[in-house]
Amino acid sequence: MADLNDKKPEDSKELVDIIGHFGPWQTRILLLSTCLLIPHVWHVMGIVFFAPNIDYWCKRPFEYSNFTNDQWKALAIPLDPKTTDNATYSHCFMYKKFNNSSVEKDDSVLKCSSWEYDRSLYKSTIIEEWDLVCSNEWLVSLSTSVYMSGFLSTVFISGQLADRIGRRPVILINIAIFLVSALACTFSTSFAMFTAFRYFVAFGASGAITTGFVLCWTTGYILLPGIAWFVRDWFTLQLTLTVPWIILSIHWWLLPESPRWLLTHGKIEQAEKEIATAMRLNHKNVTNIKEIVQNLKRKEVKREENKKISHPTFLDLLKTVNMRRKSVNIFFTWLIVSFAFYGLSLRTNDLGGNPYLNFFIAGVIEYPAAITAMFSIKHLGRRKPLMVLMVSGGLACVLTILVPAYLHWLLIVLTMFGKFCVSASFSIIYVYSAELFPTVVRNVGVGSSSMFARVGSMVAPFVKELGEATNRRVPQIIFGSLSVISGLLVLLLPETNRMHILDTLEEGENFGKKLPSFVNNAKDISGTTNDSKR
């Protein structure tokens, strides 16, 4: 009996059969990987509290320092012409000539050269630190966009490096980049320095993430407003969001290298060590380890040779008509989902009411959104739930333009419902995309989709500037209308629920080709009839 047990690992076809499908070894990697998401969400969303919406006005001369803020505004600051409430003062202009007598006040104005800031809610912000107001207000959006570009670039650079030098070194390097850059942000002496290092914060944090889980992301999301509520100084907040993650250095000792990468790169001794450790932790019988590794090496080498024979590229997604139509559609959907998700998440300050509570609600909504997505994927399919969520969320955002200013609670409800729908859509589209692309181009297709998502997140912050130049409800209309359009276009894609996994480009081209997707039903595409057509 013992001999039979000893032969089982040797006869297994895949590495996972040898080390075990899920055990303590995989659990350790899972925990180490997912904990990297929390510092990432803290720093990407932290800009909401580093640069919140605060009131500001032209700085008073020294001889008027005994005036209260209200007295100074009434004397020297004109009303904001963009508002009609006769109570909102200009942020960027003051009267040229004024004194205590309103009769002698000159109506001509000049631009402010320095400002005073409302510190009733925040002790200090980067807005005040570097005067990111008036003509410089757009720089806040630039900083967020630069952060997202770090997220985009690490997909290419870290991915290539991981294939060359291994997964573990790349993760450790990125953790070091994250920690050093985040600390440098804290001690920045200029906004340019702050923004440049935020790029590397995103690069390091995103590059270290090997897998993402909604639970960990959302936990970090809802913890952030609580931390920001207690720590209302941007310098201390940046430090608080960074220093605890020095604990990530434990990855140096606990994170193993990918056994498959070791095998494909001929590092046999290290592969034997890692596989033996995995088997031991998963309570597998560790015998004949050298023979096991040699068998696995032959399989991996053969798999790599097959990949080189047929090396798929992004262009393979666009060569044929049907694959091109589906690919462009799904790329656009990813772009809009990410665009709306980050746009709504980063604009909680603009909703009125308590900014900390608004942000907390936006985070908590992620939980029911994830549950809704899982239920939909399991019981309802992919295409129709995705369409319903995108259209419903988009309409909710568009309807905010009809909400009067005194009903700000209704504005919050509609916006949060839109955020709920977009978050659920994000979860569904991950699964849907992986099933739409055939096996030979799945990594290329999903990776390209993620790239378009990053482009959407880079553009999203600048929609705020469009709202400032026109109407503050305009961003909601843009997020909403594009979500509706994207949701309707999803109907042109085929359903993948209960379908066999597509393997070849030919199968990918034929899938959903015969009839327009909006007249297909689940039976047509999941039964034997459709299989026979392919």
Coordinates of C-alpha atoms in Angstrom, one line a residue:
M1 CA 0.0 0.0 0.0
A2 CA 2.9 2.3 0.8
D3 CA 4.4 1.7 -2.6
L4 CA 1.1 2.7 -4.3
N5 CA 1.0 5.9 -2.3
D6 CA 4.6 6.6 -3.2
K7 CA 3.8 6.3 -6.9
K8 CA 0.8 8.7 -6.9
P9 CA 2.8 11.9 -7.0
E10 CA 4.9 10.5 -9.9
D11 CA 1.9 9.5 -11.9
S12 CA 0.1 12.9 -11.4
K13 CA -0.2 15.0 -14.5
E14 CA 0.0 18.5 -13.0
L15 CA 1.9 20.2 -10.3
V16 CA -1.2 21.0 -8.4
D17 CA -2.0 17.3 -8.1
I18 CA 1.3 16.7 -6.5
I19 CA 1.4 19.5 -3.9
G20 CA -2.4 19.5 -3.3
H21 CA -5.2 21.7 -4.7
F22 CA -5.6 23.9 -1.6
G23 CA -3.9 23.6 1.7
P24 CA -1.8 25.5 4.3
W25 CA 0.8 26.3 1.6
Q26 CA -1.7 27.9 -0.7
T27 CA -3.4 29.6 2.3
R28 CA -0.1 31.3 3.3
I29 CA 0.4 32.6 -0.2
L30 CA -3.2 33.8 -0.4
L31 CA -2.9 35.8 2.9
L32 CA 0.5 37.3 1.9
S33 CA -0.9 38.3 -1.5
T34 CA -4.2 39.7 -0.5
C35 CA -2.7 41.9 2.3
L36 CA -1.0 43.9 -0.4
L37 CA -4.3 45.2 -1.5
I38 CA -5.0 47.2 1.6
P39 CA -2.1 49.7 1.3
H40 CA -2.9 50.0 -2.4
V41 CA -6.6 51.0 -1.8
W42 CA -5.5 53.3 1.0
H43 CA -3.1 55.3 -1.2
V44 CA -5.2 55.3 -4.4
M45 CA -8.3 56.5 -2.4
G46 CA -6.3 58.5 0.1
I47 CA -6.3 61.5 -2.2
V48 CA -9.9 62.1 -1.2
F49 CA -8.7 63.1 2.2
F50 CA -5.3 64.5 1.2
A51 CA -7.1 67.0 -1.1
P52 CA -10.7 67.3 0.1
N53 CA -13.2 70.0 -0.9
I54 CA -12.5 72.9 1.5
D55 CA -13.6 76.5 1.5
Y56 CA -10.9 79.1 0.8
W57 CA -10.8 82.8 0.0
C58 CA -8.3 85.6 -0.7
K59 CA -5.9 86.3 2.2
R60 CA -6.5 89.5 4.2
P61 CA -3.8 92.1 4.7
F62 CA -2.3 92.4 8.2
E63 CA -4.3 95.5 9.1
Y64 CA -7.5 93.4 8.7
S65 CA -6.3 90.5 10.8
N66 CA -8.8 91.4 13.6
F67 CA -11.7 90.8 11.3
T68 CA -13.6 87.5 11.5
N69 CA -13.8 85.4 8.4
D70 CA -17.4 86.4 7.8
Q71 CA -16.6 90.1 8.2
W72 CA -13.6 89.9 5.9
K73 CA -15.6 88.1 3.2
A74 CA -18.5 90.6 3.4
L75 CA -16.0 93.5 3.1
A76 CA -13.5 92.4 0.4
I77 CA -14.8 89.2 -1.4
P78 CA -17.4 89.4 -4.2
L79 CA -20.1 86.8 -4.5
D80 CA -19.4 83.9 -6.8
P81 CA -21.1 84.6 -10.2
K82 CA -21.6 80.9 -10.8
T83 CA -24.0 80.6 -8.0
T84 CA -27.5 82.1 -7.4
D85 CA -27.8 81.7 -3.7
N86 CA -26.3 85.1 -2.8
A87 CA -24.3 83.4 -0.1
T88 CA -21.3 81.9 -1.8
Y89 CA -18.2 84.0 -2.0
S90 CA -15.6 83.9 -4.7
H91 CA -12.6 81.7 -4.1
C92 CA -10.3 83.4 -6.6
F93 CA -11.1 87.1 -6.6
M94 CA -11.3 90.1 -4.3
Y95 CA -12.2 93.8 -4.7
K96 CA -9.4 96.0 -5.8
K97 CA -10.3 98.8 -3.4
F98 CA -12.3 98.4 -0.2
N99 CA -12.6 99.8 3.3
N100 CA -15.1 99.7 6.1
S101 CA -17.6 101.8 4.2
S102 CA -19.5 99.7 1.6
V103 CA -20.5 103.0 -0.1
E104 CA -16.9 103.5 -1.2
K105 CA -16.3 99.9 -2.4
D106 CA -15.0 99.6 -5.9
D107 CA -16.7 96.8 -7.8
S108 CA -13.6 96.0 -9.9
V109 CA -11.8 92.9 -8.8
L110 CA -8.4 91.3 -9.0
K111 CA -7.1 87.7 -8.7
C112 CA -5.9 86.5 -5.4
S113 CA -2.2 85.9 -4.9
S114 CA -2.5 84.0 -1.6
W115 CA -5.3 82.4 0.3
E116 CA -6.8 81.5 3.6
Y117 CA -8.3 78.1 4.2
D118 CA -11.2 76.8 6.3
R119 CA -9.7 74.4 9.0
S120 CA -12.9 73.5 10.7
L121 CA -12.9 70.0 9.4
Y122 CA -9.3 69.4 8.2
K123 CA -6.3 70.6 10.1
S124 CA -4.1 70.6 7.0
T125 CA -4.3 69.3 3.4
I126 CA -2.1 69.3 0.3
I127 CA -4.6 72.0 -1.0
E128 CA -3.3 74.4 1.6
E129 CA 0.3 73.1 1.6
W130 CA 0.8 74.0 -2.1
D131 CA -2.1 76.3 -2.9
L132 CA -3.8 73.9 -5.3
V133 CA -6.7 76.2 -5.9
C134 CA -8.1 78.4 -8.7
S135 CA -5.8 78.1 -11.7
N136 CA -3.9 75.3 -10.0
E137 CA -7.0 73.2 -8.9
W138 CA -6.6 70.8 -11.8
L139 CA -3.3 69.6 -10.4
V140 CA -5.1 67.5 -7.9
S141 CA -6.7 65.6 -10.8
L142 CA -3.3 65.3 -12.4
S143 CA -1.8 63.7 -9.3
T144 CA -4.6 61.1 -9.3
S145 CA -4.1 60.4 -13.0
V146 CA -0.4 60.0 -12.5
Y147 CA -1.0 57.5 -9.8
M148 CA -3.2 55.5 -12.2
S149 CA -0.5 55.7 -14.8
G150 CA 1.8 54.0 -12.4
F151 CA -0.8 51.2 -12.1
L152 CA -0.8 50.9 -15.9
S153 CA 3.0 50.9 -16.4
T154 CA 3.6 48.3 -13.8
V155 CA 1.4 45.8 -15.7
F156 CA 4.0 45.8 -18.5
I157 CA 7.2 46.2 -16.6
S158 CA 6.6 44.0 -13.6
G159 CA 5.0 41.3 -15.8
Q160 CA 8.1 41.2 -18.1
L161 CA 10.5 41.2 -15.1
A162 CA 8.5 38.4 -13.4
D163 CA 9.0 36.2 -16.5
R164 CA 12.7 36.9 -16.5
I165 CA 13.8 36.9 -12.9
G166 CA 10.9 35.3 -11.1
R167 CA 7.7 36.3 -9.3
R168 CA 9.2 36.5 -5.8
P169 CA 12.0 39.0 -6.5
V170 CA 9.6 41.2 -8.5
I171 CA 7.1 41.3 -5.6
L172 CA 9.8 42.1 -3.1
I173 CA 11.3 44.8 -5.3
N174 CA 7.9 46.4 -5.7
I175 CA 7.2 46.3 -1.9
A176 CA 10.5 48.1 -1.4
I177 CA 9.6 50.7 -4.1
F178 CA 6.2 51.2 -2.5
L179 CA 7.6 51.8 1.0
V180 CA 10.4 54.1 0.0
S181 CA 8.1 56.1 -2.3
A182 CA 5.3 56.4 0.2
L183 CA 7.7 57.7 2.8
A184 CA 9.1 60.2 0.3
C185 CA 5.6 61.4 -0.5
T186 CA 5.2 62.2 3.2
F187 CA 8.3 64.4 3.3
S188 CA 7.8 66.0 -0.1
T189 CA 8.9 69.6 -0.4
S190 CA 6.9 70.4 -3.5
F191 CA 3.8 69.2 -5.3
A192 CA 5.8 68.0 -8.2
M193 CA 7.9 65.8 -5.8
F194 CA 4.7 64.6 -4.2
T195 CA 3.1 63.7 -7.5
A196 CA 6.2 62.0 -8.9
F197 CA 6.6 59.7 -5.9
R198 CA 2.9 58.9 -6.0
Y199 CA 3.5 57.4 -9.4
F200 CA 6.1 55.0 -7.8
V201 CA 3.7 54.3 -4.9
A202 CA 1.2 53.0 -7.4
F203 CA 3.9 51.2 -9.4
G204 CA 5.1 49.4 -6.3
A205 CA 1.8 48.7 -4.7
S206 CA 0.2 47.5 -7.9
G207 CA 3.2 45.5 -9.1
A208 CA 3.3 43.6 -5.8
I209 CA -0.4 42.5 -6.1
T210 CA -0.4 39.0 -7.5
T211 CA -4.1 38.4 -7.0
G212 CA -7.0 40.5 -6.0
F213 CA -9.9 39.8 -3.7
V214 CA -13.0 41.9 -3.1
L215 CA -13.0 41.2 0.6
C216 CA -9.5 42.6 1.2
W217 CA -10.1 45.6 -1.1
T218 CA -13.3 46.6 0.6
T219 CA -11.9 46.1 4.1
G220 CA -9.2 48.6 3.3
Y221 CA -11.8 50.9 1.6
I222 CA -14.0 51.1 4.7
L223 CA -11.1 51.5 7.2
L224 CA -9.7 54.5 5.4
P225 CA -12.4 57.1 6.3
G226 CA -12.1 56.0 10.0
I227 CA -8.4 56.6 10.0
A228 CA -8.8 59.9 8.1
W229 CA -11.4 61.0 10.7
F230 CA -9.0 60.6 13.5
V231 CA -5.9 61.8 11.6
R232 CA -6.9 65.1 10.0
D233 CA -3.5 66.3 9.0
W234 CA -2.3 65.2 5.6
F235 CA 1.3 64.7 6.6
T236 CA 0.4 62.5 9.6
L237 CA -2.2 60.7 7.5
Q238 CA 0.2 59.8 4.8
L239 CA 2.6 58.6 7.4
T240 CA -0.1 56.5 9.1
L241 CA -1.1 54.9 5.8
T242 CA 2.5 53.9 5.1
V243 CA 4.5 53.1 8.2
P244 CA 2.4 50.0 9.3
W245 CA 3.2 48.4 6.0
I246 CA 6.8 48.0 6.9
I247 CA 5.4 44.6 8.1
L248 CA 5.2 43.7 4.4
S249 CA 9.0 43.0 4.6
I250 CA 8.0 39.6 6.1
H251 CA 7.4 38.6 2.5
W252 CA 11.2 38.3 2.2
W253 CA 11.1 35.2 4.5
L254 CA 7.6 33.8 3.9
L255 CA 6.9 34.2 0.2
P256 CA 8.0 31.3 -2.0
E257 CA 9.0 31.4 -5.6
S258 CA 6.6 30.0 -8.1
P259 CA 7.6 26.3 -8.6
R260 CA 6.4 26.4 -12.2
W261 CA 8.7 29.4 -13.0
L262 CA 11.6 27.6 -11.3
L263 CA 11.0 24.5 -13.5
T264 CA 10.7 26.4 -16.8
H265 CA 14.0 28.3 -16.0
G266 CA 16.0 25.2 -15.1
K267 CA 16.4 26.0 -11.4
I268 CA 16.0 22.4 -10.4
E269 CA 17.5 22.4 -6.9
Q270 CA 15.4 25.4 -5.8
A271 CA 12.3 23.8 -7.4
E272 CA 12.9 20.6 -5.4
K273 CA 13.1 22.6 -2.2
E274 CA 9.9 24.6 -2.9
I275 CA 7.9 21.6 -4.0
A276 CA 9.0 19.6 -1.0
T277 CA 8.1 22.4 1.3
A278 CA 4.7 22.8 -0.3
M279 CA 4.0 19.0 0.0
R280 CA 5.2 19.0 3.6
L281 CA 2.9 21.9 4.6
N282 CA 0.0 20.3 2.8
H283 CA 0.6 17.0 4.6
K284 CA 1.7 15.1 1.4
N285 CA 4.1 12.2 1.5
V286 CA 7.4 13.7 0.3
T287 CA 9.3 10.8 -1.4
N288 CA 11.2 10.5 -4.7
I289 CA 11.2 14.3 -5.0
K290 CA 14.0 14.3 -7.6
E291 CA 12.1 12.0 -9.9
I292 CA 8.9 14.0 -9.4
V293 CA 10.7 17.3 -10.3
Q294 CA 12.3 15.8 -13.4
N295 CA 8.9 14.6 -14.6
L296 CA 7.4 18.0 -14.0
K297 CA 10.3 19.7 -15.7
R298 CA 9.7 17.7 -18.9
K299 CA 6.0 18.6 -18.9
E300 CA 6.8 22.3 -18.4
V301 CA 9.4 22.4 -21.0
K302 CA 7.0 20.8 -23.5
R303 CA 4.3 23.3 -22.6
E304 CA 6.7 26.2 -23.1
E305 CA 7.8 24.8 -26.5
N306 CA 4.1 24.6 -27.6
K307 CA 3.7 28.2 -26.5
K308 CA 6.6 29.3 -28.7
I309 CA 5.2 27.5 -31.7
S310 CA 2.0 29.5 -31.4
H311 CA 2.7 32.8 -29.6
P312 CA -0.5 34.9 -29.5
T313 CA -0.4 38.7 -29.6
F314 CA -2.8 41.5 -29.2
L315 CA -3.2 41.6 -33.0
D316 CA -4.7 38.1 -33.0
L317 CA -7.7 39.6 -31.2
L318 CA -8.3 42.0 -34.1
K319 CA -7.5 39.9 -37.2
T320 CA -11.0 38.4 -37.8
V321 CA -14.3 40.3 -37.9
N322 CA -16.2 38.6 -35.0
M323 CA -13.2 38.4 -32.6
R324 CA -12.5 42.1 -33.4
R325 CA -16.1 43.1 -32.7
K326 CA -16.2 41.2 -29.4
S327 CA -12.8 42.4 -28.3
V328 CA -13.4 46.1 -29.0
N329 CA -16.8 45.9 -27.3
I330 CA -15.3 44.3 -24.1
F331 CA -12.4 46.7 -24.1
F332 CA -14.8 49.6 -24.2
T333 CA -16.9 48.0 -21.4
W334 CA -13.8 47.7 -19.2
L335 CA -12.8 51.3 -19.9
I336 CA -16.2 52.6 -18.9
V337 CA -16.6 50.4 -15.9
S338 CA -13.3 51.6 -14.5
F339 CA -13.9 55.2 -15.6
A340 CA -17.2 55.2 -13.7
F341 CA -16.0 53.3 -10.7
Y342 CA -13.1 55.6 -9.9
G343 CA -15.0 58.7 -11.0
L344 CA -17.8 58.0 -8.5
S345 CA -15.4 56.7 -5.8
L346 CA -13.2 59.8 -5.9
R347 CA -16.1 62.3 -5.9
T348 CA -17.7 61.5 -2.6
N349 CA -16.6 64.9 -1.3
D350 CA -18.8 66.6 -3.9
L351 CA -22.1 65.0 -2.6
G352 CA -22.6 67.3 0.4
G353 CA -23.1 66.2 4.0
N354 CA -20.4 64.4 5.9
P355 CA -17.5 63.5 3.6
Y356 CA -16.3 60.7 5.9
L357 CA -19.7 59.1 6.1
N358 CA -20.1 59.4 2.3
F359 CA -16.8 57.6 1.7
F360 CA -17.7 54.9 4.2
I361 CA -21.0 54.2 2.6
A362 CA -19.3 54.0 -0.8
G363 CA -17.0 51.4 0.6
V364 CA -19.6 49.3 2.5
I365 CA -21.6 49.1 -0.8
E366 CA -18.9 47.0 -2.2
Y367 CA -20.0 44.0 -0.1
P368 CA -23.6 43.7 -1.4
A369 CA -22.3 44.5 -4.8
A370 CA -19.9 41.5 -4.6
I371 CA -22.7 39.3 -3.4
T372 CA -25.0 40.5 -6.2
A373 CA -22.3 39.7 -8.7
M374 CA -21.7 36.2 -7.4
F375 CA -25.4 35.4 -7.3
S376 CA -25.8 36.7 -10.9
I377 CA -22.9 34.8 -12.2
K378 CA -24.1 31.6 -10.6
H379 CA -27.8 31.8 -11.4
L380 CA -28.5 34.5 -14.1
G381 CA -25.5 34.4 -16.4
R382 CA -23.2 37.2 -17.4
R383 CA -24.5 39.3 -20.3
K384 CA -28.0 40.3 -19.1
P385 CA -26.9 41.0 -15.4
L386 CA -24.0 43.1 -16.7
M387 CA -26.3 45.0 -19.0
V388 CA -29.0 45.6 -16.3
L389 CA -26.4 46.8 -13.8
M390 CA -24.7 49.2 -16.2
V391 CA -27.9 50.7 -17.5
S392 CA -29.5 50.9 -14.1
G393 CA -26.5 52.5 -12.5
G394 CA -26.1 54.9 -15.4
L395 CA -29.7 56.0 -15.2
A396 CA -29.3 56.6 -11.5
C397 CA -26.4 58.9 -12.1
V398 CA -28.1 60.8 -14.9
L399 CA -31.2 61.3 -12.7
T400 CA -29.1 63.3 -10.2
I401 CA -29.3 66.4 -12.4
L402 CA -33.1 66.5 -11.5
V403 CA -32.4 66.5 -7.7
P404 CA -32.8 70.0 -6.1
A405 CA -30.0 71.2 -3.9
Y406 CA -31.9 70.9 -0.6
L407 CA -32.5 67.1 -1.2
H408 CA -28.8 66.2 -1.0
W409 CA -29.7 62.9 0.7
L410 CA -31.5 61.9 -2.5
L411 CA -28.4 62.9 -4.5
I412 CA -26.3 60.6 -2.2
V413 CA -28.8 57.7 -2.5
L414 CA -28.8 57.9 -6.4
T415 CA -25.0 58.2 -6.5
M416 CA -24.5 55.3 -4.1
F417 CA -26.9 53.1 -6.1
G418 CA -24.9 54.0 -9.2
K419 CA -21.7 53.0 -7.4
F420 CA -23.3 49.7 -6.3
C421 CA -24.2 48.8 -9.9
V422 CA -20.7 49.8 -11.2
S423 CA -18.9 47.8 -8.5
A424 CA -21.0 44.7 -9.2
S425 CA -20.3 45.2 -12.9
F426 CA -16.6 45.2 -12.2
S427 CA -16.8 41.8 -10.6
I428 CA -18.9 40.3 -13.4
I429 CA -16.8 41.6 -16.2
Y430 CA -13.7 39.8 -14.8
V431 CA -15.4 36.4 -15.2
Y432 CA -17.2 37.4 -18.5
S433 CA -14.0 38.5 -20.2
A434 CA -12.0 35.3 -19.2
E435 CA -14.8 33.2 -20.8
L436 CA -15.2 35.3 -23.9
F437 CA -11.6 34.9 -25.0
P438 CA -10.4 31.5 -26.1
T439 CA -7.6 29.8 -24.2
V440 CA -4.8 30.6 -26.6
V441 CA -5.4 34.4 -26.3
R442 CA -7.0 34.5 -22.8
N443 CA -4.1 36.0 -21.0
V444 CA -3.6 38.6 -23.8
G445 CA -7.3 39.4 -23.9
V446 CA -7.8 39.8 -20.2
G447 CA -4.5 41.7 -19.9
S448 CA -5.5 44.1 -22.7
S449 CA -8.8 44.6 -21.1
S450 CA -7.1 45.5 -17.8
M451 CA -5.0 48.0 -19.8
F452 CA -8.1 49.8 -21.1
A453 CA -9.5 49.8 -17.5
R454 CA -6.4 51.7 -16.4
V455 CA -6.9 54.2 -19.2
G456 CA -10.4 54.8 -17.9
S457 CA -9.1 55.3 -14.3
M458 CA -6.5 57.8 -15.6
V459 CA -9.2 59.9 -17.4
A460 CA -11.8 59.8 -14.6
P461 CA -10.2 62.4 -12.3
F462 CA -10.3 65.1 -15.0
V463 CA -14.1 64.9 -15.4
K464 CA -14.2 67.0 -12.2
E465 CA -12.5 69.9 -13.9
L466 CA -15.2 69.8 -16.6
G467 CA -17.8 70.0 -13.9
E468 CA -16.1 73.0 -12.3
A469 CA -16.1 74.8 -15.7
T470 CA -19.8 74.0 -16.4
N471 CA -22.0 72.5 -13.7
R472 CA -21.1 70.2 -10.8
R473 CA -23.7 67.7 -11.9
V474 CA -22.1 67.3 -15.4
P475 CA -19.6 64.6 -14.2
Q476 CA -22.5 62.4 -13.0
I477 CA -24.2 62.8 -16.3
I478 CA -21.0 61.8 -18.1
F479 CA -20.5 58.7 -15.9
G480 CA -24.1 57.8 -16.2
S481 CA -24.6 58.2 -19.9
L482 CA -21.5 56.3 -20.9
S483 CA -22.5 53.5 -18.5
V484 CA -25.9 53.3 -20.2
I485 CA -24.3 53.2 -23.7
S486 CA -21.8 50.6 -22.6
G487 CA -24.5 48.5 -21.0
L488 CA -26.6 48.4 -24.1
L489 CA -23.6 47.5 -26.2
V490 CA -23.1 44.4 -24.0
L491 CA -26.2 43.0 -25.6
L492 CA -24.2 42.6 -28.8
L493 CA -21.9 40.1 -27.0
P494 CA -22.8 36.4 -26.7
E495 CA -23.7 34.8 -23.3
T496 CA -21.0 32.5 -21.9
N497 CA -23.0 30.9 -19.1
R498 CA -23.0 27.0 -19.2
M499 CA -20.8 27.1 -22.3
H500 CA -17.7 24.9 -22.8
I501 CA -14.5 26.9 -22.5
L502 CA -13.3 28.1 -25.9
D503 CA -9.8 26.9 -26.8
T504 CA -8.8 28.0 -30.3
L505 CA -9.0 31.2 -32.3
E506 CA -11.3 29.5 -34.7
E507 CA -13.7 28.6 -31.9
G508 CA -13.5 32.2 -30.6
E509 CA -14.3 33.6 -34.1
N510 CA -17.3 31.3 -34.6
F511 CA -18.7 31.9 -31.1
G512 CA -21.7 34.3 -31.2
K513 CA -21.2 34.8 -35.0
K514 CA -24.4 33.3 -36.5
L515 CA -27.0 35.5 -35.0
P516 CA -27.0 39.0 -33.3
S517 CA -26.5 38.5 -29.6
F518 CA -29.6 40.4 -28.6
V519 CA -31.8 37.7 -30.3
N520 CA -29.9 34.8 -28.9
N521 CA -31.1 33.2 -25.7
A522 CA -29.4 31.0 -23.1
K523 CA -30.8 27.8 -24.7
D524 CA -29.4 28.7 -28.2
I525 CA -25.9 29.2 -27.0
S526 CA -25.6 26.6 -24.2
G527 CA -27.0 23.6 -25.9
T528 CA -25.7 21.0 -28.3
T529 CA -27.0 23.0 -31.3
N530 CA -24.5 25.7 -30.9
D531 CA -21.7 23.2 -30.2
S532 CA -22.5 21.5 -33.5
K533 CA -22.2 24.8 -35.4
R534 CA -18.7 25.3 -34.1

